[in-house]
Amino acid sequence: MTAEAKKQKVAKTIALVFSFVLVPLTLLFMALHPAVAETPKHYTDLTFAPPPELKLPDYTRFKLANGMVVYLVEDHELPLINGTALIRTGDRLEPSDKVGLAELVGTVMRSGGTQKHTADAINEFLEQRAASVETGIGDDAGSAGFNTLTEDLPAVFALFAETLRQPAFPDDKLNLAKTQQRGGIARRNDDPDSIASREFRKLVYGDRSPYARFVEYATLANVSRDDLVSFYQQYFHPNNILLGIVGDFDTKSMRQLVETTFADWKPVTASPPAL
């Protein structure tokens, strides 16, 4: 018998031993020692550790004469400063025949530049400083924010305020944003989850609810630059804004910067919309 034949014979013998001896023994052991499944406890019998105490950081709150509310929180761990402005507005406030208007306002406020600086100039300025300024509008609120190194705060904060107060809304950037939205409409049925989500919202809120409306080609076509300007003027004013800033700064100096930057922004007498 050759060496190869001996190897094959040994392998067959091992396989037979495993099949007729080890497997039955394993099954017998499992039968004699069944796993005891615990009966799940009723949720009323469950116990939980108390939640950790929520401790808010020290902060300073003040209100400008024009109605803007400001919160400041010092954090000197890193040489960074971050700020966010919350604006009382939202998609729910746009006309039903111009769905998509609010989102366009939030997009073109940033992508369109300001009355003093083009979008390209703003982008280059921010990229050179690893900083950012962003805007957007969702269902129930709008937002504008900035992020910067401490050393670049004066310049970046001035640009943030300029974006918030003096957006240009150029036609070319509006057309680009509308083209991007049309692309989203064309692709939205590619994802079954997206279809289910839209139909679910209609069932929950009703077809006429602002929370069940979705941008369509027709509503997008109804939106003009004048609509963006009108929507902006209606909701973007200081007594409709809450500004929060956190980071590596001195509270007294930051308060002076905020007051100097926004003090001449005139309030609007109309009551702000409820969130």
mmCIF file of N, CA and C in Angstrom, residues 4 13 15 33 57 102 186 191 241-242 265 267:
data_model
loop_
_atom_site.group_PDB
_atom_site.id
_atom_site.type_symbol
_atom_site.label_atom_id
_atom_site.label_comp_id
_atom_site.label_asym_id
_atom_site.label_seq_id
_atom_site.Cartn_x
_atom_site.Cartn_y
_atom_site.Cartn_z
ATOM 1 N N GLU A 4 0.280 7.407 -0.032
ATOM 2 C CA GLU A 4 -0.923 8.197 -0.286
ATOM 3 C C GLU A 4 -2.173 7.429 0.078
ATOM 4 N N THR A 13 -10.934 6.709 8.365
ATOM 5 C CA THR A 13 -11.156 6.166 9.707
ATOM 6 C C THR A 13 -11.526 7.271 10.694
ATOM 7 N N ALA A 15 -12.916 10.116 9.977
ATOM 8 C CA ALA A 15 -14.253 10.600 9.650
ATOM 9 C C ALA A 15 -15.323 9.681 10.211
ATOM 10 N N HIS A 33 -28.139 18.176 29.236
ATOM 11 C CA HIS A 33 -27.901 19.486 29.836
ATOM 12 C C HIS A 33 -28.532 20.573 28.970
ATOM 13 N N PRO A 57 -23.336 73.597 32.069
ATOM 14 C CA PRO A 57 -22.138 74.427 32.238
ATOM 15 C C PRO A 57 -22.529 75.858 32.591
ATOM 16 N N ALA A 102 -38.558 77.620 1.339
ATOM 17 C CA ALA A 102 -37.750 77.809 2.545
ATOM 18 C C ALA A 102 -36.382 77.143 2.406
ATOM 19 N N ALA A 186 -36.227 63.756 -9.174
ATOM 20 C CA ALA A 186 -36.111 62.700 -10.181
ATOM 21 C C ALA A 186 -35.613 61.387 -9.576
ATOM 22 N N ASP A 191 -35.405 54.947 -4.030
ATOM 23 C CA ASP A 191 -35.273 54.362 -2.695
ATOM 24 C C ASP A 191 -36.661 54.029 -2.143
ATOM 25 N N ILE A 241 -34.447 85.735 16.552
ATOM 26 C CA ILE A 241 -33.226 84.925 16.520
ATOM 27 C C ILE A 241 -32.703 84.686 17.931
ATOM 28 N N LEU A 242 -32.239 83.466 18.158
ATOM 29 C CA LEU A 242 -31.527 83.101 19.374
ATOM 30 C C LEU A 242 -30.123 82.665 18.960
ATOM 31 N N TRP A 265 -28.866 96.366 13.911
ATOM 32 C CA TRP A 265 -29.843 95.585 13.142
ATOM 33 C C TRP A 265 -31.224 95.881 13.717
ATOM 34 N N PRO A 267 -35.112 95.752 14.651
ATOM 35 C CA PRO A 267 -36.115 94.706 14.853
ATOM 36 C C PRO A 267 -37.359 94.967 14.022
#
